[in-house]
């Protein structure tokens, strides 16, 4: 049951972020993610570890998302207008993703190759879906999706390793 709730909350947060961005109300997604991360952490045996993991994911995500913006591969804003920095709603998806690592994706943490494969496939699919919905623009889709795939293939196992260290759901 925990895993199903975890996946459902992740999906709800993803949709809140994307739909909030599309409707120029990014605060909706930010609020949803804050509530989901807070609930997730409150349910943990060691909440500080989950907060630490979410913070690590937010930092890694901010660096990665800003690199995508600076290269010009991904654009956010009205009609894909270029911004100097990635918007907070996309960065917020990283701590949201971190909430899955010690619950629904728990078994994947010990398998870096599977984590890399998940990132390689799942990362670009999520961005492609976001682009199709109008939340972002892929300036050069082939290059952008390749960069996203490679980034997520590296960052997913790295975050899984962090999740092993900062597992707030491990039995006491």
Short mmCIF file of C-alpha atoms in Angstrom, two decimals:
data_model
loop_
_atom_site.label_atom_id
_atom_site.label_comp_id
_atom_site.label_asym_id
_atom_site.label_seq_id
_atom_site.Cartn_x
_atom_site.Cartn_y
_atom_site.Cartn_z
CA UNK A 1 0.00 0.00 0.00
CA UNK A 2 2.84 2.39 0.84
CA UNK A 3 4.32 1.93 -2.65
CA UNK A 4 1.02 2.59 -4.39
CA UNK A 5 0.42 5.73 -2.37
CA UNK A 6 4.00 6.83 -3.05
CA UNK A 7 3.59 6.41 -6.82
CA UNK A 8 0.19 8.14 -6.77
CA UNK A 9 1.58 11.12 -4.85
CA UNK A 10 4.56 11.36 -7.21
CA UNK A 11 2.24 11.38 -10.22
CA UNK A 12 -0.04 13.96 -8.59
CA UNK A 13 2.98 16.19 -7.91
CA UNK A 14 4.26 15.80 -11.48
CA UNK A 15 0.88 16.78 -12.92
CA UNK A 16 0.54 19.71 -10.50
CA UNK A 17 3.93 21.04 -11.59
CA UNK A 18 3.30 20.64 -15.31
CA UNK A 19 -0.29 21.90 -15.31
CA UNK A 20 0.63 24.79 -13.01
CA UNK A 21 3.41 25.80 -15.42
CA UNK A 22 1.16 25.49 -18.47
CA UNK A 23 -1.45 27.71 -16.81
CA UNK A 24 1.17 30.22 -15.60
CA UNK A 25 0.49 29.30 -11.98
CA UNK A 26 3.70 27.51 -10.95
CA UNK A 27 2.86 28.00 -7.28
CA UNK A 28 0.35 25.14 -7.64
CA UNK A 29 3.10 22.65 -8.38
CA UNK A 30 5.46 24.12 -5.80
CA UNK A 31 2.76 23.88 -3.13
CA UNK A 32 1.88 20.32 -4.10
CA UNK A 33 5.53 19.23 -3.98
CA UNK A 34 6.07 20.93 -0.62
CA UNK A 35 3.05 19.12 0.83
CA UNK A 36 4.05 15.76 -0.68
CA UNK A 37 7.66 16.03 0.55
CA UNK A 38 6.44 17.10 4.00
CA UNK A 39 3.97 14.20 4.22
CA UNK A 40 6.60 11.78 2.94
CA UNK A 41 9.14 12.99 5.50
CA UNK A 42 6.61 12.99 8.35
CA UNK A 43 5.79 9.33 7.65
CA UNK A 44 9.46 8.32 7.74
CA UNK A 45 11.10 6.64 10.73
CA UNK A 46 13.97 9.13 10.35
CA UNK A 47 12.48 12.25 8.73
CA UNK A 48 15.76 14.20 8.70
CA UNK A 49 17.31 11.65 6.40
CA UNK A 50 14.47 12.02 3.90
CA UNK A 51 14.75 15.81 4.08
CA UNK A 52 18.51 15.51 3.47
CA UNK A 53 17.89 13.26 0.46
CA UNK A 54 15.29 15.67 -0.92
CA UNK A 55 17.77 18.54 -0.47
CA UNK A 56 20.52 16.63 -2.29
CA UNK A 57 18.12 15.87 -5.13
CA UNK A 58 17.05 19.53 -5.31
CA UNK A 59 20.67 20.64 -5.54
CA UNK A 60 21.55 18.09 -8.22
CA UNK A 61 18.38 18.93 -10.09
CA UNK A 62 19.03 22.67 -9.99
CA UNK A 63 22.50 22.16 -11.45
CA UNK A 64 21.25 19.81 -14.17
CA UNK A 65 18.20 21.88 -15.11
CA UNK A 66 20.23 25.09 -15.28
CA UNK A 67 22.80 23.35 -17.48
CA UNK A 68 20.00 22.39 -19.87
CA UNK A 69 18.79 25.99 -19.94
CA UNK A 70 22.29 27.45 -20.39
CA UNK A 71 23.02 25.14 -23.32
CA UNK A 72 19.75 26.25 -24.89
CA UNK A 73 18.45 22.69 -25.27
CA UNK A 74 15.48 23.32 -22.99
CA UNK A 75 13.48 26.54 -22.79
CA UNK A 76 10.76 27.48 -20.34
CA UNK A 77 8.21 30.25 -20.29
CA UNK A 78 5.71 31.67 -22.71
CA UNK A 79 6.14 29.96 -26.08
CA UNK A 80 9.48 28.51 -24.97
CA UNK A 81 11.08 31.91 -24.42
CA UNK A 82 14.56 31.65 -23.05
CA UNK A 83 15.13 32.36 -19.37
CA UNK A 84 18.45 32.70 -17.57
CA UNK A 85 17.59 29.97 -15.07
CA UNK A 86 15.40 26.90 -14.87
CA UNK A 87 12.07 27.66 -13.17
CA UNK A 88 11.48 26.46 -9.63
CA UNK A 89 8.67 24.13 -10.65
CA UNK A 90 11.03 21.93 -12.70
CA UNK A 91 13.65 21.94 -9.93
CA UNK A 92 10.91 20.96 -7.46
CA UNK A 93 10.38 17.74 -9.39
CA UNK A 94 13.77 16.50 -8.21
CA UNK A 95 12.95 16.31 -4.49
CA UNK A 96 9.57 14.94 -5.58
CA UNK A 97 11.42 12.15 -7.41
CA UNK A 98 13.57 11.60 -4.31
CA UNK A 99 10.41 10.68 -2.35
CA UNK A 100 10.16 7.53 -4.48
CA UNK A 101 13.70 6.27 -3.91
CA UNK A 102 13.26 4.81 -0.43
CA UNK A 103 9.70 3.61 -0.98
CA UNK A 104 8.38 2.53 -4.40
CA UNK A 105 11.84 2.40 -6.06
CA UNK A 106 13.54 0.93 -2.98
CA UNK A 107 14.66 -2.32 -4.64
CA UNK A 108 16.26 -0.43 -7.52
CA UNK A 109 18.75 1.31 -5.23
CA UNK A 110 20.99 -1.76 -5.06
CA UNK A 111 21.07 -2.12 -8.87
CA UNK A 112 22.89 0.84 -10.44
CA UNK A 113 22.55 -0.53 -13.97
CA UNK A 114 18.77 -0.76 -13.63
CA UNK A 115 18.70 2.72 -12.12
CA UNK A 116 20.74 4.04 -15.05
CA UNK A 117 18.39 2.35 -17.52
CA UNK A 118 15.36 3.84 -15.76
CA UNK A 119 16.95 7.28 -15.96
CA UNK A 120 18.02 6.78 -19.58
CA UNK A 121 14.45 5.98 -20.62
CA UNK A 122 12.22 7.64 -18.03
CA UNK A 123 13.97 11.01 -17.94
CA UNK A 124 13.53 11.88 -21.62
CA UNK A 125 10.00 10.46 -21.67
CA UNK A 126 8.95 12.80 -18.86
CA UNK A 127 10.47 15.85 -20.60
CA UNK A 128 8.97 14.85 -23.92
CA UNK A 129 5.55 14.56 -22.27
CA UNK A 130 6.04 17.96 -20.63
CA UNK A 131 7.00 19.45 -24.00
CA UNK A 132 3.98 17.92 -25.73
CA UNK A 133 1.75 19.41 -23.02
CA UNK A 134 3.34 22.83 -23.53
CA UNK A 135 5.28 23.20 -20.26
CA UNK A 136 8.66 23.47 -21.99
CA UNK A 137 10.27 23.62 -25.39
CA UNK A 138 13.00 21.31 -26.65
CA UNK A 139 15.04 23.61 -28.90
CA UNK A 140 16.76 20.77 -30.73
CA UNK A 141 14.76 17.70 -29.72
CA UNK A 142 17.37 15.10 -30.66
CA UNK A 143 20.22 16.82 -28.84
CA UNK A 144 18.04 17.84 -25.91
CA UNK A 145 16.59 14.37 -25.35
CA UNK A 146 20.05 12.80 -25.68
CA UNK A 147 21.47 15.20 -23.07
CA UNK A 148 18.50 14.55 -20.79
CA UNK A 149 18.85 10.77 -21.22
CA UNK A 150 22.57 10.84 -20.41
CA UNK A 151 22.09 13.18 -17.45
CA UNK A 152 19.33 11.07 -15.95
CA UNK A 153 21.32 7.87 -16.63
CA UNK A 154 24.08 9.28 -14.42
CA UNK A 155 21.98 11.10 -11.83
CA UNK A 156 19.46 8.33 -11.13
CA UNK A 157 22.05 5.82 -9.84
CA UNK A 158 23.82 8.66 -7.99
CA UNK A 159 20.59 9.58 -6.23
CA UNK A 160 19.95 5.90 -5.50
CA UNK A 161 23.36 5.76 -3.80
CA UNK A 162 22.42 8.84 -1.77
CA UNK A 163 19.10 7.18 -0.90
CA UNK A 164 20.95 4.18 0.55
CA UNK A 165 22.86 6.55 2.83
CA UNK A 166 19.87 8.77 3.68
CA UNK A 167 17.18 6.12 4.07
CA UNK A 168 14.60 7.50 6.44
CA UNK A 169 12.35 4.49 5.89
CA UNK A 170 14.83 1.82 7.01
CA UNK A 171 13.66 -0.03 10.13
CA UNK A 172 15.24 1.33 13.29
#
